[in-house]
GROMACS .gro file of N, CA and C in nm:
model
  360
    1UNK      N    1   0.658  -1.248   1.911
    1UNK     CA    2   0.571  -1.168   1.825
    1UNK      C    3   0.655  -1.111   1.710
    2UNK      N    4   0.622  -1.142   1.585
    2UNK     CA    5   0.702  -1.094   1.472
    2UNK      C    6   0.703  -0.942   1.457
    3UNK      N    7   0.602  -0.874   1.508
    3UNK     CA    8   0.597  -0.728   1.492
    3UNK      C    9   0.649  -0.653   1.613
    4UNK      N   10   0.708  -0.723   1.710
    4UNK     CA   11   0.755  -0.656   1.830
    4UNK      C   12   0.871  -0.561   1.802
    5UNK      N   13   0.955  -0.593   1.706
    5UNK     CA   14   1.066  -0.503   1.672
    5UNK      C   15   1.017  -0.374   1.607
    6UNK      N   16   0.902  -0.380   1.544
    6UNK     CA   17   0.850  -0.262   1.475
    6UNK      C   18   0.822  -0.148   1.572
    7UNK      N   19   0.794  -0.179   1.698
    7UNK     CA   20   0.769  -0.072   1.796
    7UNK      C   21   0.896   0.004   1.832
    8UNK      N   22   1.013  -0.054   1.806
    8UNK     CA   23   1.139   0.012   1.835
    8UNK      C   24   1.188   0.104   1.723
    9UNK      N   25   1.137   0.086   1.604
    9UNK     CA   26   1.186   0.161   1.488
    9UNK      C   27   1.171   0.312   1.504
   10UNK      N   28   1.060   0.366   1.557
   10UNK     CA   29   1.051   0.512   1.569
   10UNK      C   30   1.158   0.573   1.659
   11UNK      N   31   1.215   0.497   1.751
   11UNK     CA   32   1.316   0.552   1.840
   11UNK      C   33   1.458   0.543   1.782
   12UNK      N   34   1.475   0.479   1.666
   12UNK     CA   35   1.607   0.469   1.604
   12UNK      C   36   1.641   0.596   1.527
   13UNK      N   37   1.768   0.620   1.510
   13UNK     CA   38   1.813   0.735   1.433
   13UNK      C   39   1.780   0.713   1.286
   14UNK      N   40   1.740   0.818   1.222
   14UNK     CA   41   1.698   0.808   1.082
   14UNK      C   42   1.816   0.806   0.985
   15UNK      N   43   1.938   0.834   1.034
   15UNK     CA   44   2.054   0.835   0.945
   15UNK      C   45   2.117   0.697   0.929
   16UNK      N   46   2.063   0.596   0.995
   16UNK     CA   47   2.114   0.460   0.981
   16UNK      C   48   2.227   0.428   1.076
   17UNK      N   49   2.264   0.521   1.167
   17UNK     CA   50   2.374   0.494   1.258
   17UNK      C   51   2.329   0.417   1.381
   18UNK      N   52   2.201   0.417   1.413
   18UNK     CA   53   2.149   0.339   1.525
   18UNK      C   54   2.134   0.194   1.485
   19UNK      N   55   2.156   0.104   1.580
   19UNK     CA   56   2.146  -0.037   1.547
   19UNK      C   57   2.081  -0.114   1.661
   20UNK      N   58   2.028  -0.229   1.627
   20UNK     CA   59   1.968  -0.320   1.724
   20UNK      C   60   2.049  -0.448   1.719
   21UNK      N   61   2.093  -0.497   1.834
   21UNK     CA   62   2.166  -0.622   1.842
   21UNK      C   63   2.080  -0.721   1.920
   22UNK      N   64   2.049  -0.832   1.856
   22UNK     CA   65   1.969  -0.937   1.918
   22UNK      C   66   2.060  -1.053   1.954
   23UNK      N   67   2.056  -1.096   2.078
   23UNK     CA   68   2.143  -1.203   2.126
   23UNK      C   69   2.056  -1.322   2.164
   24UNK      N   70   2.078  -1.433   2.092
   24UNK     CA   71   2.000  -1.555   2.115
   24UNK      C   72   2.095  -1.674   2.131
   25UNK      N   73   2.051  -1.781   2.194
   25UNK     CA   74   2.135  -1.902   2.202
   25UNK      C   75   2.164  -1.956   2.062
   26UNK      N   76   2.284  -2.006   2.042
   26UNK     CA   77   2.327  -2.053   1.909
   26UNK      C   78   2.246  -2.172   1.859
   27UNK      N   79   2.194  -2.252   1.951
   27UNK     CA   80   2.121  -2.371   1.908
   27UNK      C   81   1.973  -2.343   1.879
   28UNK      N   82   1.928  -2.220   1.893
   28UNK     CA   83   1.787  -2.187   1.865
   28UNK      C   84   1.770  -2.142   1.720
   29UNK      N   85   1.647  -2.148   1.673
   29UNK     CA   86   1.613  -2.111   1.535
   29UNK      C   87   1.605  -1.959   1.523
   30UNK      N   88   1.685  -1.901   1.432
   30UNK     CA   89   1.690  -1.756   1.416
   30UNK      C   90   1.595  -1.705   1.307
   31UNK      N   91   1.527  -1.794   1.236
   31UNK     CA   92   1.441  -1.749   1.126
   31UNK      C   93   1.326  -1.659   1.172
   32UNK      N   94   1.263  -1.681   1.290
   32UNK     CA   95   1.160  -1.585   1.332
   32UNK      C   96   1.216  -1.445   1.358
   33UNK      N   97   1.341  -1.438   1.403
   33UNK     CA   98   1.402  -1.306   1.423
   33UNK      C   99   1.429  -1.235   1.290
   34UNK      N  100   1.473  -1.312   1.192
   34UNK     CA  101   1.495  -1.251   1.060
   34UNK      C  102   1.363  -1.203   1.000
   35UNK      N  103   1.255  -1.277   1.025
   35UNK     CA  104   1.124  -1.232   0.979
   35UNK      C  105   1.083  -1.104   1.051
   36UNK      N  106   1.108  -1.097   1.181
   36UNK     CA  107   1.076  -0.976   1.257
   36UNK      C  108   1.156  -0.857   1.208
   37UNK      N  109   1.282  -0.879   1.178
   37UNK     CA  110   1.367  -0.771   1.126
   37UNK      C  111   1.312  -0.719   0.995
   38UNK      N  112   1.273  -0.811   0.908
   38UNK     CA  113   1.221  -0.770   0.777
   38UNK      C  114   1.088  -0.697   0.791
   39UNK      N  115   0.997  -0.748   0.875
   39UNK     CA  116   0.866  -0.685   0.892
   39UNK      C  117   0.876  -0.548   0.958
   40UNK      N  118   0.980  -0.527   1.038
   40UNK     CA  119   0.998  -0.397   1.104
   40UNK      C  120   1.061  -0.294   1.012
   41UNK      N  121   1.104  -0.335   0.893
   41UNK     CA  122   1.166  -0.243   0.800
   41UNK      C  123   1.314  -0.223   0.829
   42UNK      N  124   1.373  -0.315   0.903
   42UNK     CA  125   1.515  -0.307   0.936
   42UNK      C  126   1.596  -0.384   0.832
   43UNK      N  127   1.726  -0.357   0.830
   43UNK     CA  128   1.817  -0.426   0.739
   43UNK      C  129   1.917  -0.504   0.822
   44UNK      N  130   1.929  -0.634   0.797
   44UNK     CA  131   2.027  -0.715   0.869
   44UNK      C  132   2.166  -0.677   0.825
   45UNK      N  133   2.253  -0.653   0.922
   45UNK     CA  134   2.390  -0.615   0.893
   45UNK      C  135   2.485  -0.733   0.910
   46UNK      N  136   2.473  -0.804   1.022
   46UNK     CA  137   2.566  -0.915   1.047
   46UNK      C  138   2.501  -1.016   1.140
   47UNK      N  139   2.562  -1.134   1.141
   47UNK     CA  140   2.521  -1.241   1.231
   47UNK      C  141   2.649  -1.315   1.269
   48UNK      N  142   2.681  -1.316   1.396
   48UNK     CA  143   2.804  -1.381   1.440
   48UNK      C  144   2.780  -1.460   1.568
   49UNK      N  145   2.862  -1.562   1.587
   49UNK     CA  146   2.853  -1.645   1.706
   49UNK      C  147   2.963  -1.601   1.803
   50UNK      N  148   2.924  -1.579   1.926
   50UNK     CA  149   3.019  -1.536   2.027
   50UNK      C  150   3.081  -1.658   2.096
   51UNK      N  151   3.184  -1.634   2.175
   51UNK     CA  152   3.254  -1.742   2.245
   51UNK      C  153   3.168  -1.806   2.354
   52UNK      N  154   3.073  -1.729   2.408
   52UNK     CA  155   2.989  -1.783   2.516
   52UNK      C  156   2.868  -1.862   2.465
   53UNK      N  157   2.864  -1.892   2.334
   53UNK     CA  158   2.759  -1.978   2.279
   53UNK      C  159   2.633  -1.906   2.237
   54UNK      N  160   2.641  -1.779   2.211
   54UNK     CA  161   2.526  -1.703   2.166
   54UNK      C  162   2.546  -1.656   2.023
   55UNK      N  163   2.437  -1.627   1.957
   55UNK     CA  164   2.438  -1.572   1.821
   55UNK      C  165   2.389  -1.428   1.829
   56UNK      N  166   2.468  -1.336   1.778
   56UNK     CA  167   2.432  -1.194   1.779
   56UNK      C  168   2.394  -1.151   1.638
   57UNK      N  169   2.272  -1.103   1.623
   57UNK     CA  170   2.222  -1.053   1.494
   57UNK      C  171   2.210  -0.902   1.506
   58UNK      N  172   2.279  -0.831   1.417
   58UNK     CA  173   2.278  -0.686   1.418
   58UNK      C  174   2.192  -0.636   1.302
   59UNK      N  175   2.104  -0.541   1.331
   59UNK     CA  176   2.015  -0.482   1.229
   59UNK      C  177   2.015  -0.331   1.245
   60UNK      N  178   2.002  -0.260   1.133
   60UNK     CA  179   1.994  -0.114   1.136
   60UNK      C  180   1.871  -0.070   1.058
   61UNK      N  181   1.834   0.055   1.080
   61UNK     CA  182   1.721   0.113   1.008
   61UNK      C  183   1.775   0.205   0.901
   62UNK      N  184   1.746   0.175   0.777
   62UNK     CA  185   1.782   0.262   0.665
   62UNK      C  186   1.654   0.315   0.605
   63UNK      N  187   1.624   0.443   0.629
   63UNK     CA  188   1.501   0.497   0.571
   63UNK      C  189   1.514   0.504   0.419
   64UNK      N  190   1.401   0.497   0.355
   64UNK     CA  191   1.399   0.507   0.209
   64UNK      C  192   1.446   0.645   0.169
   65UNK      N  193   1.531   0.648   0.069
   65UNK     CA  194   1.580   0.778   0.023
   65UNK      C  195   1.471   0.849  -0.055
   66UNK      N  196   1.469   0.978  -0.040
   66UNK     CA  197   1.368   1.058  -0.108
   66UNK      C  198   1.424   1.102  -0.243
   67UNK      N  199   1.359   1.056  -0.346
   67UNK     CA  200   1.401   1.092  -0.481
   67UNK      C  201   1.311   1.203  -0.533
   68UNK      N  202   1.371   1.291  -0.605
   68UNK     CA  203   1.291   1.396  -0.667
   68UNK      C  204   1.262   1.357  -0.811
   69UNK      N  205   1.158   1.413  -0.862
   69UNK     CA  206   1.122   1.385  -1.000
   69UNK      C  207   1.099   1.515  -1.073
   70UNK      N  208   1.113   1.509  -1.202
   70UNK     CA  209   1.092   1.626  -1.285
   70UNK      C  210   1.024   1.582  -1.414
   71UNK      N  211   0.956   1.675  -1.474
   71UNK     CA  212   0.889   1.645  -1.600
   71UNK      C  213   0.991   1.631  -1.712
   72UNK      N  214   0.961   1.544  -1.806
   72UNK     CA  215   1.047   1.526  -1.922
   72UNK      C  216   1.008   1.630  -2.026
   73UNK      N  217   1.108   1.699  -2.075
   73UNK     CA  218   1.082   1.800  -2.177
   73UNK      C  219   1.110   1.739  -2.314
   74UNK      N  220   1.009   1.737  -2.396
   74UNK     CA  221   1.021   1.682  -2.530
   74UNK      C  222   1.032   1.795  -2.630
   75UNK      N  223   1.115   1.775  -2.729
   75UNK     CA  224   1.129   1.873  -2.835
   75UNK      C  225   1.019   1.848  -2.938
   76UNK      N  226   0.915   1.928  -2.932
   76UNK     CA  227   0.801   1.907  -3.021
   76UNK      C  228   0.802   2.000  -3.141
   77UNK      N  229   0.911   2.073  -3.159
   77UNK     CA  230   0.920   2.161  -3.275
   77UNK      C  231   0.934   2.079  -3.401
   78UNK      N  232   0.877   2.124  -3.507
   78UNK     CA  233   0.879   2.052  -3.634
   78UNK      C  234   1.003   2.093  -3.712
   79UNK      N  235   1.112   2.021  -3.692
   79UNK     CA  236   1.236   2.047  -3.764
   79UNK      C  237   1.249   1.951  -3.880
   80UNK      N  238   1.312   1.996  -3.986
   80UNK     CA  239   1.334   1.907  -4.099
   80UNK      C  240   1.450   1.812  -4.072
   81UNK      N  241   1.528   1.838  -3.967
   81UNK     CA  242   1.640   1.751  -3.933
   81UNK      C  243   1.597   1.626  -3.856
   82UNK      N  244   1.474   1.625  -3.804
   82UNK     CA  245   1.426   1.508  -3.730
   82UNK      C  246   1.406   1.391  -3.824
   83UNK      N  247   1.450   1.275  -3.779
   83UNK     CA  248   1.432   1.156  -3.861
   83UNK      C  249   1.313   1.079  -3.809
   84UNK      N  250   1.234   1.029  -3.901
   84UNK     CA  251   1.116   0.950  -3.865
   84UNK      C  252   1.144   0.804  -3.895
   85UNK      N  253   1.088   0.718  -3.813
   85UNK     CA  254   1.100   0.575  -3.835
   85UNK      C  255   0.968   0.526  -3.893
   86UNK      N  256   0.976   0.459  -4.005
   86UNK     CA  257   0.856   0.406  -4.069
   86UNK      C  258   0.863   0.254  -4.068
   87UNK      N  259   0.752   0.195  -4.033
   87UNK     CA  260   0.744   0.049  -4.028
   87UNK      C  261   0.638   0.005  -4.127
   88UNK      N  262   0.676  -0.084  -4.216
   88UNK     CA  263   0.583  -0.137  -4.315
   88UNK      C  264   0.535  -0.273  -4.267
   89UNK      N  265   0.406  -0.283  -4.234
   89UNK     CA  266   0.352  -0.410  -4.184
   89UNK      C  267   0.270  -0.483  -4.290
   90UNK      N  268   0.275  -0.435  -4.410
   90UNK     CA  269   0.206  -0.506  -4.518
   90UNK      C  270   0.063  -0.459  -4.534
   91UNK      N  271  -0.008  -0.530  -4.623
   91UNK     CA  272  -0.146  -0.497  -4.654
   91UNK      C  273  -0.237  -0.565  -4.552
   92UNK      N  274  -0.304  -0.485  -4.470
   92UNK     CA  275  -0.392  -0.541  -4.367
   92UNK      C  276  -0.529  -0.579  -4.420
   93UNK      N  277  -0.559  -0.544  -4.544
   93UNK     CA  278  -0.690  -0.578  -4.601
   93UNK      C  279  -0.690  -0.716  -4.664
   94UNK      N  280  -0.573  -0.778  -4.682
   94UNK     CA  281  -0.566  -0.910  -4.742
   94UNK      C  282  -0.599  -1.014  -4.636
   95UNK      N  283  -0.714  -1.083  -4.650
   95UNK     CA  284  -0.759  -1.178  -4.550
   95UNK      C  285  -0.734  -1.322  -4.593
   96UNK      N  286  -0.651  -1.345  -4.694
   96UNK     CA  287  -0.626  -1.482  -4.740
   96UNK      C  288  -0.550  -1.564  -4.636
   97UNK      N  289  -0.467  -1.499  -4.557
   97UNK     CA  290  -0.386  -1.571  -4.459
   97UNK      C  291  -0.459  -1.592  -4.327
   98UNK      N  292  -0.577  -1.535  -4.312
   98UNK     CA  293  -0.650  -1.546  -4.186
   98UNK      C  294  -0.740  -1.669  -4.186
   99UNK      N  295  -0.768  -1.721  -4.068
   99UNK     CA  296  -0.856  -1.837  -4.053
   99UNK      C  297  -0.998  -1.787  -4.029
  100UNK      N  298  -1.093  -1.844  -4.099
  100UNK     CA  299  -1.233  -1.809  -4.082
  100UNK      C  300  -1.288  -1.888  -3.964
  101UNK      N  301  -1.327  -1.817  -3.860
  101UNK     CA  302  -1.376  -1.883  -3.739
  101UNK      C  303  -1.505  -1.959  -3.764
  102UNK      N  304  -1.591  -1.909  -3.854
  102UNK     CA  305  -1.716  -1.977  -3.884
  102UNK      C  306  -1.690  -2.113  -3.947
  103UNK      N  307  -1.588  -2.122  -4.032
  103UNK     CA  308  -1.555  -2.252  -4.092
  103UNK      C  309  -1.506  -2.350  -3.986
  104UNK      N  310  -1.436  -2.302  -3.886
  104UNK     CA  311  -1.390  -2.390  -3.780
  104UNK      C  312  -1.506  -2.446  -3.699
  105UNK      N  313  -1.608  -2.363  -3.674
  105UNK     CA  314  -1.721  -2.407  -3.593
  105UNK      C  315  -1.812  -2.502  -3.669
  106UNK      N  316  -1.828  -2.482  -3.798
  106UNK     CA  317  -1.924  -2.562  -3.874
  106UNK      C  318  -1.861  -2.679  -3.947
  107UNK      N  319  -1.730  -2.695  -3.941
  107UNK     CA  320  -1.665  -2.803  -4.015
  107UNK      C  321  -1.693  -2.937  -3.947
  108UNK      N  322  -1.690  -3.040  -4.025
  108UNK     CA  323  -1.713  -3.176  -3.973
  108UNK      C  324  -1.591  -3.218  -3.892
  109UNK      N  325  -1.610  -3.309  -3.797
  109UNK     CA  326  -1.496  -3.351  -3.713
  109UNK      C  327  -1.383  -3.416  -3.792
  110UNK      N  328  -1.415  -3.472  -3.909
  110UNK     CA  329  -1.311  -3.538  -3.988
  110UNK      C  330  -1.219  -3.437  -4.056
  111UNK      N  331  -1.262  -3.313  -4.068
  111UNK     CA  332  -1.181  -3.213  -4.137
  111UNK      C  333  -1.074  -3.152  -4.046
  112UNK      N  334  -1.094  -3.162  -3.916
  112UNK     CA  335  -0.996  -3.106  -3.823
  112UNK      C  336  -0.897  -3.215  -3.789
  113UNK      N  337  -0.769  -3.183  -3.796
  113UNK     CA  338  -0.666  -3.281  -3.768
  113UNK      C  339  -0.667  -3.317  -3.621
  114UNK      N  340  -0.675  -3.445  -3.593
  114UNK     CA  341  -0.671  -3.493  -3.457
  114UNK      C  342  -0.527  -3.489  -3.406
  115UNK      N  343  -0.510  -3.469  -3.277
  115UNK     CA  344  -0.372  -3.469  -3.224
  115UNK      C  345  -0.309  -3.606  -3.240
  116UNK      N  346  -0.180  -3.608  -3.252
  116UNK     CA  347  -0.108  -3.735  -3.269
  116UNK      C  348  -0.122  -3.818  -3.143
  117UNK      N  349  -0.134  -3.951  -3.163
  117UNK     CA  350  -0.147  -4.040  -3.049
  117UNK      C  351  -0.008  -4.071  -2.993
  118UNK      N  352  -0.002  -4.077  -2.862
  118UNK     CA  353   0.123  -4.103  -2.794
  118UNK      C  354   0.107  -4.228  -2.709
  119UNK      N  355   0.200  -4.321  -2.722
  119UNK     CA  356   0.196  -4.442  -2.640
  119UNK      C  357   0.245  -4.405  -2.500
  120UNK      N  358   0.164  -4.445  -2.400
  120UNK     CA  359   0.202  -4.411  -2.262
  120UNK      C  360   0.270  -4.527  -2.194
   0.00000   0.00000   0.00000
C-alpha cells in the first residue's frame, strides 16, 4: 500500500532527527517504496546495499519551515528627487499599420496568399 508509511509520520520527531529504515531484498523493485516515501511526506536520505543481500532505504521527516511575512512599505511621499520612467509607445490613433478584419473576411480567395507548396 503506497500510503502505509503515511500512518507512521505522526509518530516521528518533528525536528527531523527521527528516521525510518526500510530493508528489502536487493533484487526487488524499490520504486514503490520511493513512491510511498514521497506520498508520506518523507525525504529519502540514503540507499545502500548491505553484505547480506538487502537494500536499506533511509527516510526522514522534515516538516515545512514556517516563514513569516510582513507588509511591504512603499514610500508614497511626493518628493522631487524621485525619478519617473516614461515610455513612449507612439501614436495609438494611427490605424494605417493595422489590418482591417472586415477586408479579410470579404476578400476574394485569390487576394489571400496561399501557403507555399511543399513536396512530400
